[in-house]
Short mmCIF file of C-alpha atoms and ligand atoms in Angstrom, two decimals:
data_model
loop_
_atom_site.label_atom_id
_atom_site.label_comp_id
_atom_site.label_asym_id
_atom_site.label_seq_id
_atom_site.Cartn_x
_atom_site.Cartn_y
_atom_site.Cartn_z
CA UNK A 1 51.20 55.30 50.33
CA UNK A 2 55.14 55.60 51.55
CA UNK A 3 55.92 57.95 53.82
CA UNK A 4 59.15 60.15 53.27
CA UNK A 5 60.67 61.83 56.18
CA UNK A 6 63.44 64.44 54.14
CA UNK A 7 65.47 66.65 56.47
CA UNK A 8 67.26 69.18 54.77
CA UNK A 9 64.90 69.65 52.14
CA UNK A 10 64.61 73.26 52.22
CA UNK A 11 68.43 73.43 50.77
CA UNK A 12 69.78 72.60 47.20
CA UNK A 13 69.44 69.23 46.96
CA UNK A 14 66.87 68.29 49.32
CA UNK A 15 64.59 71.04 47.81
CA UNK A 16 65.50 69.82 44.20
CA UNK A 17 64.63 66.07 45.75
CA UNK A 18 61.44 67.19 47.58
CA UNK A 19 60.28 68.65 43.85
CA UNK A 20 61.75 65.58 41.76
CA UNK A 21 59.44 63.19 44.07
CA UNK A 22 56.30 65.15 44.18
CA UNK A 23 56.46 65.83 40.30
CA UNK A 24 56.67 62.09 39.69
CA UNK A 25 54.81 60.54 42.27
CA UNK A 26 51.16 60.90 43.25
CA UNK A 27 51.03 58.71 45.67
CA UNK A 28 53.76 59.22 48.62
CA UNK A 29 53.58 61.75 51.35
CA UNK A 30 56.53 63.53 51.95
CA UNK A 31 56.93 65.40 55.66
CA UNK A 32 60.35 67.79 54.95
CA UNK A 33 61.84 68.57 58.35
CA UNK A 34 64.24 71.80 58.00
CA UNK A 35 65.75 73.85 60.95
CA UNK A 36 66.45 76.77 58.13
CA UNK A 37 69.84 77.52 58.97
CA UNK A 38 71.17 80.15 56.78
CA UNK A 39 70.99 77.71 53.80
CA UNK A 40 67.63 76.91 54.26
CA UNK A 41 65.31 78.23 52.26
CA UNK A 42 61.42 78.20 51.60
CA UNK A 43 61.62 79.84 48.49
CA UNK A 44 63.15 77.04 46.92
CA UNK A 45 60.01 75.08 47.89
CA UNK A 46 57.38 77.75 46.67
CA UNK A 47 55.97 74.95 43.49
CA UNK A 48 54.49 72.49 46.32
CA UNK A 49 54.10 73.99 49.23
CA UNK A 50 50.14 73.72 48.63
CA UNK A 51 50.77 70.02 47.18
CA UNK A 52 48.39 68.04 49.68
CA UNK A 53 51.24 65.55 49.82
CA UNK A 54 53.94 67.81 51.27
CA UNK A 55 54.05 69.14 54.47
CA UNK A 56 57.12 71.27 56.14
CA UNK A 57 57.81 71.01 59.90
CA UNK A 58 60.38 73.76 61.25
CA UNK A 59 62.71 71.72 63.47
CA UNK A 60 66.71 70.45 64.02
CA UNK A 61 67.44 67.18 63.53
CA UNK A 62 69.42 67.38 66.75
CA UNK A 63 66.29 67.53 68.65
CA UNK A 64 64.98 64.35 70.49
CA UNK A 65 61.57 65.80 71.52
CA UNK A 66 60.33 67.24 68.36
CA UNK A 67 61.76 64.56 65.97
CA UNK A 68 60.34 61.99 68.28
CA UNK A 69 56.77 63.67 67.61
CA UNK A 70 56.79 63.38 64.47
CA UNK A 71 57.59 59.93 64.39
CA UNK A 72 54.31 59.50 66.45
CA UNK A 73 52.25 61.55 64.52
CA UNK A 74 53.51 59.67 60.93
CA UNK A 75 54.01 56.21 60.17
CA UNK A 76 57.48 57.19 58.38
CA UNK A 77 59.09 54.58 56.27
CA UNK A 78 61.59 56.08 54.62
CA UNK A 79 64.02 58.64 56.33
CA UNK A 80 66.44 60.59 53.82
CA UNK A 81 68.87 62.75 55.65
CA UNK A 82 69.95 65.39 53.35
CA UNK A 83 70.14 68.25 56.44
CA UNK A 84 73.48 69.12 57.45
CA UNK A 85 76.23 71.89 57.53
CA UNK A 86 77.66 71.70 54.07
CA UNK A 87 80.16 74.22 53.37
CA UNK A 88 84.05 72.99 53.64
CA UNK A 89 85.45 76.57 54.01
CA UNK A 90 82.76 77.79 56.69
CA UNK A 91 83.62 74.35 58.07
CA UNK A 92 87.10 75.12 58.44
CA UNK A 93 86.17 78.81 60.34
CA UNK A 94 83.89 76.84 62.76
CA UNK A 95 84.32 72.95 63.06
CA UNK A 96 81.63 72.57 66.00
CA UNK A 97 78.53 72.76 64.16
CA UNK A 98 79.41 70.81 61.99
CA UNK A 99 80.13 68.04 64.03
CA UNK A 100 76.51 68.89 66.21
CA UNK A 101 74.71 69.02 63.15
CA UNK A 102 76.37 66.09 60.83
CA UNK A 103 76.82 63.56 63.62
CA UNK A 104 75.02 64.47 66.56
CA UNK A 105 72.05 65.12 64.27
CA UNK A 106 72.71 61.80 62.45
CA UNK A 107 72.95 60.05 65.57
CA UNK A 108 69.67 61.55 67.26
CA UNK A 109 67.63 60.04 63.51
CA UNK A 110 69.00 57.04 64.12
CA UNK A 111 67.99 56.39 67.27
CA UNK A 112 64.43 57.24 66.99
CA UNK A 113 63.99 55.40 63.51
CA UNK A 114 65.43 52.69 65.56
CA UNK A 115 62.88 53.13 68.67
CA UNK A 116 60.10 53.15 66.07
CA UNK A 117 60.85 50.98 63.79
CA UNK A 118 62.43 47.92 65.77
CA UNK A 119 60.13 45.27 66.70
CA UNK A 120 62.80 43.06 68.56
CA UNK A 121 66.19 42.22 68.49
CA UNK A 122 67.40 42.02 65.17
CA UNK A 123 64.24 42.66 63.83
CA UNK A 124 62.78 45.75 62.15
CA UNK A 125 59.18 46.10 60.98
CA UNK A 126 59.08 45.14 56.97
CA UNK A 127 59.51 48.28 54.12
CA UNK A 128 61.59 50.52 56.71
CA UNK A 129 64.91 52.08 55.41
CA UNK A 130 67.28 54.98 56.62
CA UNK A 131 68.79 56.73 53.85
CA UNK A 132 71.97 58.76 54.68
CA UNK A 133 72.78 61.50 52.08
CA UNK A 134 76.83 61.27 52.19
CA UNK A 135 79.19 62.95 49.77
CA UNK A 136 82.66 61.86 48.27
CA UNK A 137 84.43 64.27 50.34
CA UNK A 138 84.67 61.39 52.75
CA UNK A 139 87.16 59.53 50.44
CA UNK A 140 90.01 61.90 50.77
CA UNK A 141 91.31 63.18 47.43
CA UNK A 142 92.86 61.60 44.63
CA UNK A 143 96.28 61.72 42.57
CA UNK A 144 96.11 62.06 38.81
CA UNK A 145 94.65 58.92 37.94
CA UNK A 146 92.41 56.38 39.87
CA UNK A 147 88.52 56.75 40.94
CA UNK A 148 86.94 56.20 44.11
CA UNK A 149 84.72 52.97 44.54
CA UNK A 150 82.30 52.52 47.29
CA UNK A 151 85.41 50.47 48.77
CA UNK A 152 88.05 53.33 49.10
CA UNK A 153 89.19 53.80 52.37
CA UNK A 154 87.43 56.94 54.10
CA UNK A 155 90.42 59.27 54.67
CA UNK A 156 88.49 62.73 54.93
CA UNK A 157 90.31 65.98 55.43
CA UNK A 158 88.22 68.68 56.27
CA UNK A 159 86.26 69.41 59.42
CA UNK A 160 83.15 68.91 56.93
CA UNK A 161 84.30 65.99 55.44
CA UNK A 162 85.61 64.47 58.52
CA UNK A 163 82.21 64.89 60.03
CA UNK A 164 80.12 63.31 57.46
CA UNK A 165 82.71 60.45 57.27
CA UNK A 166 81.47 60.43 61.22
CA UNK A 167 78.14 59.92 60.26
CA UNK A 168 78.57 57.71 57.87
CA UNK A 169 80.32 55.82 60.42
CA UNK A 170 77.12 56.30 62.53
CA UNK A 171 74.79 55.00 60.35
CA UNK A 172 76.97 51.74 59.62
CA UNK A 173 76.91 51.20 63.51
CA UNK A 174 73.50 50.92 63.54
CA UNK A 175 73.42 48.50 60.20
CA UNK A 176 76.11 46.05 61.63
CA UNK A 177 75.20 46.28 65.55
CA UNK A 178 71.07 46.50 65.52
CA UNK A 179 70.75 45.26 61.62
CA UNK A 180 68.55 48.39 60.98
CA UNK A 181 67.87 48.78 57.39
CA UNK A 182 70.10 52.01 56.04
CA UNK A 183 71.82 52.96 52.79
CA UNK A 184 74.76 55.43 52.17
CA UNK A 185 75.05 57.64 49.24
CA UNK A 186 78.16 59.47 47.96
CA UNK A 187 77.56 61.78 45.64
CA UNK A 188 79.92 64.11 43.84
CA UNK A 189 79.85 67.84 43.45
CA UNK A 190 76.31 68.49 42.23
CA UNK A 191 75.28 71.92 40.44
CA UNK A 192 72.05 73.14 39.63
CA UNK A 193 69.26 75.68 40.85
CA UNK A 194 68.80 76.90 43.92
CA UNK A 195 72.34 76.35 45.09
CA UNK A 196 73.37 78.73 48.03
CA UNK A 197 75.91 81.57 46.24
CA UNK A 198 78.56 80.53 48.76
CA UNK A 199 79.42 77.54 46.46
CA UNK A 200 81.40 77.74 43.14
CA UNK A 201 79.05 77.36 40.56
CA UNK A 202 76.48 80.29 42.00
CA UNK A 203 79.03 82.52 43.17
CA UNK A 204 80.95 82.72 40.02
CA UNK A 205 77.88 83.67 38.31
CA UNK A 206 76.58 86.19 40.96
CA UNK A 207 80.05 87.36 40.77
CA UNK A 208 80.28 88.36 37.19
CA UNK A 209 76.81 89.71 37.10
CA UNK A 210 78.12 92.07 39.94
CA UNK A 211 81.43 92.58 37.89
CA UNK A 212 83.11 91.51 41.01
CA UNK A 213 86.59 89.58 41.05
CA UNK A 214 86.10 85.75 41.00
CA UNK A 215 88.16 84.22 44.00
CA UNK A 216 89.88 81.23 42.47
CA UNK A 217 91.53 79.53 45.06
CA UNK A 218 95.36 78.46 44.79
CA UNK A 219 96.41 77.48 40.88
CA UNK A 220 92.21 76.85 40.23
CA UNK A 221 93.90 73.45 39.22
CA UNK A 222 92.30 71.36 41.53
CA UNK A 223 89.22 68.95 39.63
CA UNK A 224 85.59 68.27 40.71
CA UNK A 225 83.53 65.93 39.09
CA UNK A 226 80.24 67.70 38.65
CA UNK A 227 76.60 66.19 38.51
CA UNK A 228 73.59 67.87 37.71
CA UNK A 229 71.03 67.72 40.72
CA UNK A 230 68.70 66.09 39.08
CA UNK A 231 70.54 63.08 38.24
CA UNK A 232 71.40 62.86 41.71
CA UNK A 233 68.04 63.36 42.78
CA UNK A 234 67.29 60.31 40.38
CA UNK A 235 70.14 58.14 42.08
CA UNK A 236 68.44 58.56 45.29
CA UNK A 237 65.03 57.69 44.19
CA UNK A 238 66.66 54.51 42.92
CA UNK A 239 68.48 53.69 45.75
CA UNK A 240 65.57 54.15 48.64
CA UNK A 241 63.70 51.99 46.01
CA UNK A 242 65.92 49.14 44.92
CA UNK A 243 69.32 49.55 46.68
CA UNK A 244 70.35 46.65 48.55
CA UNK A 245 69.94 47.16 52.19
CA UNK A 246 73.32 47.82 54.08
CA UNK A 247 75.04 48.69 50.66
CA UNK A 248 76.34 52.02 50.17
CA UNK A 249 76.39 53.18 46.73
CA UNK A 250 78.93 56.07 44.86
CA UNK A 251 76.78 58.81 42.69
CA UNK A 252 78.76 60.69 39.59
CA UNK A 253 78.93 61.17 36.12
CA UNK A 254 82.47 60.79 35.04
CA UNK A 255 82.35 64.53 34.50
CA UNK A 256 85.61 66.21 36.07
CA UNK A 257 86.78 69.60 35.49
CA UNK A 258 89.10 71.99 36.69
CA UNK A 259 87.70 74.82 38.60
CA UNK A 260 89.59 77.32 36.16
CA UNK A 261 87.94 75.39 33.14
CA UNK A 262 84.50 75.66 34.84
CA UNK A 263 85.01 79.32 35.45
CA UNK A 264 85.96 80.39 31.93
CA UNK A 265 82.66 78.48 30.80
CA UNK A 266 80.43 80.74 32.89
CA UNK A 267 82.47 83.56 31.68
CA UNK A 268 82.36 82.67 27.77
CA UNK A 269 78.11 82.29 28.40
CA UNK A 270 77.29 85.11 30.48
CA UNK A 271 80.05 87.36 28.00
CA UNK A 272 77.55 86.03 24.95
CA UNK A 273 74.47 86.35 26.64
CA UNK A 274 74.59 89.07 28.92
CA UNK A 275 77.20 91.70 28.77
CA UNK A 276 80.67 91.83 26.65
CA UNK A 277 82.19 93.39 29.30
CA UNK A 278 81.69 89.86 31.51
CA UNK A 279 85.55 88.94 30.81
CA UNK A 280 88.31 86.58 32.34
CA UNK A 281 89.53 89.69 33.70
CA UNK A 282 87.68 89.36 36.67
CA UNK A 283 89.43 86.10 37.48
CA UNK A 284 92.07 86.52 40.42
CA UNK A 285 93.89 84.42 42.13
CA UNK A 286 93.79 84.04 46.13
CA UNK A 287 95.01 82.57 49.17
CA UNK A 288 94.71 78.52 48.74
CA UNK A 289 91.69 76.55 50.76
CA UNK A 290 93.95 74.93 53.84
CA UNK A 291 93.82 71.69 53.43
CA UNK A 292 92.35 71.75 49.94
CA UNK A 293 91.55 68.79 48.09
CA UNK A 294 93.41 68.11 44.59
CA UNK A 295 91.06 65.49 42.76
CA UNK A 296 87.48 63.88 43.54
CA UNK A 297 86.41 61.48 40.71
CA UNK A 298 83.68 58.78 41.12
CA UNK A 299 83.52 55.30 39.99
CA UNK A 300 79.89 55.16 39.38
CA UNK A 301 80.00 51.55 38.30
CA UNK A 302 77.56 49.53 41.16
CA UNK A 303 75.06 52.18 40.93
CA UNK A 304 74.85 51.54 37.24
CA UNK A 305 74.86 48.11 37.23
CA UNK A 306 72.84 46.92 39.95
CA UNK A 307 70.34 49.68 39.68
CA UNK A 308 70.78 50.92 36.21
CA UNK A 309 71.01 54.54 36.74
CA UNK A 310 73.12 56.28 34.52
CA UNK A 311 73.01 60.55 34.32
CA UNK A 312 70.57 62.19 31.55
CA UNK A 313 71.80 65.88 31.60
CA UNK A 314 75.44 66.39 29.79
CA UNK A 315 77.08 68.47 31.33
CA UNK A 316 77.28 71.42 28.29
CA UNK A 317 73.47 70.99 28.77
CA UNK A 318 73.33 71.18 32.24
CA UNK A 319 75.42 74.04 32.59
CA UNK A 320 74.02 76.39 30.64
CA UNK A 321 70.00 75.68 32.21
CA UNK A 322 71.87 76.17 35.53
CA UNK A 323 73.49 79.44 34.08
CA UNK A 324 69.95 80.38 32.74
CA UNK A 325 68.51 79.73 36.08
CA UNK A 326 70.32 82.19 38.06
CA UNK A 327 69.79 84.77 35.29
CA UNK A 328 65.74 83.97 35.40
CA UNK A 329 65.99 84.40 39.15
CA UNK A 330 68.19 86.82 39.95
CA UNK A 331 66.28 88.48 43.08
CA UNK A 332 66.43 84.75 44.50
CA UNK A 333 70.24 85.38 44.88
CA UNK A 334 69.99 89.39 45.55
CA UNK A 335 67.94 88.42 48.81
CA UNK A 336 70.17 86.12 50.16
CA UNK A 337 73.36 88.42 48.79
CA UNK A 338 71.65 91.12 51.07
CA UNK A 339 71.39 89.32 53.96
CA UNK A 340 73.47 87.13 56.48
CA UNK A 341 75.88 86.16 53.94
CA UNK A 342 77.26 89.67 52.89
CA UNK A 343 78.60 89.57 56.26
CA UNK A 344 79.96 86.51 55.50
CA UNK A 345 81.48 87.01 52.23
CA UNK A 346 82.82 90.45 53.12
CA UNK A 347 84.77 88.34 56.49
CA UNK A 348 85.71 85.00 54.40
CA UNK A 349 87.17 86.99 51.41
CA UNK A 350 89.06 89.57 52.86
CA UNK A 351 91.23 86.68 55.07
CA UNK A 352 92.32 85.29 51.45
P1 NAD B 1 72.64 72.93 51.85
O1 NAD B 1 73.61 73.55 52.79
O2 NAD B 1 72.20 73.67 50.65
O3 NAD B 1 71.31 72.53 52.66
C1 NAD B 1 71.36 71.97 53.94
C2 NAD B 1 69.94 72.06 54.54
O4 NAD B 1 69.97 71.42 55.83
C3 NAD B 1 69.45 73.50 54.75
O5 NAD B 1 68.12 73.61 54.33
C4 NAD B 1 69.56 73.68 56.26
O6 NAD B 1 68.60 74.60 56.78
C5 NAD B 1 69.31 72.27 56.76
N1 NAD B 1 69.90 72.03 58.09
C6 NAD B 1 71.17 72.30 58.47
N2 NAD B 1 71.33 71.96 59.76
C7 NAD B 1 70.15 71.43 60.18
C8 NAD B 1 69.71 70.87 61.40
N3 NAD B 1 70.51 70.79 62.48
N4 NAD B 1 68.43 70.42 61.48
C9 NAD B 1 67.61 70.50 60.42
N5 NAD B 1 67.97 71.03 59.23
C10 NAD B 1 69.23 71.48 59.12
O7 NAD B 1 73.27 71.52 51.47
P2 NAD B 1 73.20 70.72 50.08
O8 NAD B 1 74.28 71.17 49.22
O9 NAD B 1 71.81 70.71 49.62
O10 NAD B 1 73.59 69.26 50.62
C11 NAD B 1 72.59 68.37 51.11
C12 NAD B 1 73.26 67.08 51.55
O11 NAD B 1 73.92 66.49 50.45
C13 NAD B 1 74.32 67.27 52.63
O12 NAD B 1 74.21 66.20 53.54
C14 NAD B 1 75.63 67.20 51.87
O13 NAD B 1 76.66 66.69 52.70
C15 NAD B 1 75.29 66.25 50.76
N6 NAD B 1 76.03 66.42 49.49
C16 NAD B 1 76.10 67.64 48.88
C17 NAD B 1 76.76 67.76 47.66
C18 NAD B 1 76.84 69.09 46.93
O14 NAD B 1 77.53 69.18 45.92
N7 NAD B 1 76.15 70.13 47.36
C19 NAD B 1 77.33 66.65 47.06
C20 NAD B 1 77.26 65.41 47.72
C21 NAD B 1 76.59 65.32 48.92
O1 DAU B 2 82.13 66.70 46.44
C1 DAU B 2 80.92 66.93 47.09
C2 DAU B 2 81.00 68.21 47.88
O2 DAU B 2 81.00 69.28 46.96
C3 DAU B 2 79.86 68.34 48.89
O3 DAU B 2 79.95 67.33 49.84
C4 DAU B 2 79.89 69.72 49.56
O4 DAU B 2 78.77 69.88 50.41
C5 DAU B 2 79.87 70.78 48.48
O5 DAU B 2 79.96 72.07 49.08
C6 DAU B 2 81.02 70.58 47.50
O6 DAU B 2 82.29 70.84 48.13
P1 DAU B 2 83.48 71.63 47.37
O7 DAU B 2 84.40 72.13 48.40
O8 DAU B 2 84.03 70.82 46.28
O9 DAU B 2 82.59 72.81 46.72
P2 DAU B 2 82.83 74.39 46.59
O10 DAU B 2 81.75 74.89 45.68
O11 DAU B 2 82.98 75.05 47.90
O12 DAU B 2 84.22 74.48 45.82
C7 DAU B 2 84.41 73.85 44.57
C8 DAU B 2 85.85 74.07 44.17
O13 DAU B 2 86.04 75.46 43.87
C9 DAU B 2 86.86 73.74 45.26
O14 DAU B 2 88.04 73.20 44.66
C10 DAU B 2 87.20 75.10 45.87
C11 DAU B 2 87.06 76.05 44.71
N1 DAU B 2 86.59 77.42 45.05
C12 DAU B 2 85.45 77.54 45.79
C13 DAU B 2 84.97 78.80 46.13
C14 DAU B 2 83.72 78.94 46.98
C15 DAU B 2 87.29 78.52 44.59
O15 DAU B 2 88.30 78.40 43.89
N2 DAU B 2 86.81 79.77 44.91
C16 DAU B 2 85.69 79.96 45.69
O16 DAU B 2 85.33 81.13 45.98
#
C-alpha cells in the first residue's frame, strides 16, 4: 500500500487529484496536508472525507516541526506538492507570500523527504519520489507561433511565476546535488469544478449569474491553453507512476483560446440555459494585468510518448460540465463570494 503525502489538496486541483486517486484506487493511503489559506477548502473534499484511506492534517508546508511529524508517523513514499499561492494578480499586490509559500515551503518538503528518505550519500531508500506540481507560467510567454517543450528556457514574469520557477529550481537542486528521486510537472491552465471564483473560468460565470460586468483585461486577446482537471489529474497519476526519475514532463492539450473567445462561450451557454438576458453586454474592458502574458501553449509531446497520456475530455465537452457544475452548486461559490474575497474583489477591481 503507497503512501501519498498531497499538500494542497484542499484547492482545485489537489482536491480534484485527492478524488481522482481515491475513486480509482483501493489500495493507497493518501494523508492531504492543507494550511487552508483562503483557497483552501474542505468542501471540495466532502465525497471522501470518511474514505478510511484519506486522512486531512491542518498544517503549512513551511513548517519544519509539524511536517517533520508526519513524516514519523507515515512511511510516505510519494510526496505531491500541489500547495502553494496561485493567483498571478494577487501575486502581483503581494509578492512575499508567494515566495514563503512556493519556495520556502518547497524547500522545507525537500529537506525532510530528504532526511527521511536518504539512506547515505547518493542513496535513497527504493520506491521514494518527490513530485513537484509546476505550471507553464515558468516558461515566459510566447509569440504567435512556437510551443513550449520541457526544454524552453524558464524566463518567468510574474512574482507567481517567478516563484514557482524558484521552486522548480529547488527541487532540481536536490535531484542533481543529493540524487533524490523528484519529478516536475508543467501543466497549463486547467478548468474544472471547484475552482476558486478569483480565476477566469469561475468568475465569468459567477459574474453573469450576478449580471455583473465581466473584467476582461487589456484587448482579452491574450491565449491560454486550457485543460480539463481531470486530464491533468490523470497526467500526474502517470507521472508519479512511470515518469522517469529526474525528468520533468509538460501537461496540455493543444487547446488554446483567447480569453474573449472563452468568455463569449460561457455567455452563449448560460444565455441558452439560464436567462436571455445573460448577454455580451456585460463584457467590459479594463485596465491591462502589468506584466501580462500574451501566449502559453504546450508541447505535450514526451508526456505522450513515453507515458502515453493523451487528454479524454474535449474541450466543448469539458466546458459545458464545468459550466453545469457551477450552476449545480451555486451556494459553493455564494459562500466563498460572501466571505474574504468580496473584500478582495471589491479592492482588486476597483484599481482597474
Ligand atoms: P489553489 O490556490 O486552488 O489551491 C492551493 C492550495 O494550497 C489551497 O488549498 C491552499 O490552502 C493550499 N496552501 C497554500 N499555501 C499553503 C501552505 N503554506 N501550506 C499548506 N497549504 C497551503 O491552487 P490550484 O489552482 O489548485 O493549483 C495547485 C497547484 O497547481 C499549484 O502549485 C499551481 O502552481 C499549480 N498549477 C495550477 C494550474 C491552474 O490552472 N490552476 C495550472 C498549472 C499548475
Ligand atoms: O498556466 C497555468 C496557470 O494558469 C497557473 O499556474 C495559475 O495558477 C493559474 O491561476 C492560471 O494563471 P492565469 O493567469 O492564466 O489564470 P487567470 O484565470 O487568472 O487568467 C486567465 C486569463 O484571463 C489571463 O490572460 C488573465 C485574464 N483575466 C483574468 C481575470 C481573473 C481577465 O481578463 N479578467 C479577469 O478578471
Amino acid at each position: 500500500m503507497k503512501t501519498y503525502l498531497v499538500t494542497g489538496g484542499a484547492g482545485f486541483i489537489g482536491a480534484n487529484f485527492v478524488q481522482y486517486m481515491l475513486n480509482k484506487y483501493t489500495d493507497i493511503k493518501i494523508i492531504n496536508v492543507d494550511s487552508l489559506t483562503y483557497a483552501g477548502n474542505l468542501e471540495n473534499l466532502i465525497s471522501v472525507e470518511h474514505n478510511q484511506n484519506y486522512e486531512f492534517i491542518q498544517a503549512d508546508i513551511r513548517d519544519e516541526k509539524a511536517i517533520n511529524q508526519i513524516f514519523e508517523k507515515y512511511d510516505v513514499d510519494y510526496v505531491v506538492n500541489f500547495a502553494a499561492e496561485s493567483h498571478v494578480d494577487r501575486s502581483i499586490e503581494n509578492p512575499s507570500i508567494f515566495v514563503e509559500t512556493n519556495v520556502n515551503g518547497t524547500l522545507n518538503l525537500l529537506n525532510l523527504a530528504k532526511k527521511h528518505w536518504e539512506l547515505e550519500d547518493d542513496q535513497f531508500k527504493p520506491g521514494k519520489k518527490y513530485v513537484q506540481i509546476s505550471t507553464d507560467e515558468v516558461y515566459g510567454s510566447l509569440g504567435e507561433t512556437g510551443y513550449f517543450t520541457e526544454t524552453t528556457p524558464l524566463d518567468p514574469h510574474s512574482p507567481y511565476s517567478s516563484s514557482k520557477a524558484s521552486g522548480d529550481l529547488m527541487v532540481k537542486a536536490y535531484a542533481d546535488t543529493y540524487k533524490m528521486p523528484v519529478n516536475i510537472t508543467r501543466c497549463s491552465n486547467n478548468y474544472g469544478p471547484y475552482q476558486f471564483p478569483e480565476k477566469l473560468i469561475p468568475l465569468v460565470i459567477n459574474n453573469c449569474l450576478k449580471k455583473e460586468n465581466i473584467p476582461v483585461y487589456g484587448d482579452g486577446m491574450n491565449i491560454r491553453d486550457w485543460l480539463f482537471v481531470e486530464d491533468h489529474c490523470k497526467a500526474i497519476d502517470m507521472v508519479i507512476n512511470d515518469g522517469v526519475v529526474g525528468e520533468v514532463y509538460n501537461i496540455g492539450g493543444h487547446n488554446e483560446k483567447t480569453n474573449i473567445d472563452i468568455i463569449k462561450t460561457i455567455i452563449a451557454h448560460l444565455n441558452k440555459k439560464v436567462d436571455s438576458s445573460i448577454s455580451e453586454e456585460l463584457i467590459t474592458f479594463v485596465k491591462d494585468r502589468k506584466g501580462h502574458d500574451r501566449r502559453y501553449g504546450i508541447d505535450p509531446t514526451k508526456i505522450s510518448k513515453e507515458l502515453n497520456w493523451l487528454p479524454d475530455t474535449p474541450f466543448e465537452e469539458g466546458i459545458i460540465k464545468t459550466i453545469d457544475w457551477y450552476l449545480d452548486n451555486r451556494e459553493w461559490t455564494n459562500k466563498i463570494v460572501s466571505g474574504e474575497y468580496k473584500d478582495y474583489y471589491s479592492n482588486m477591481y476597483s484599481q482597474k
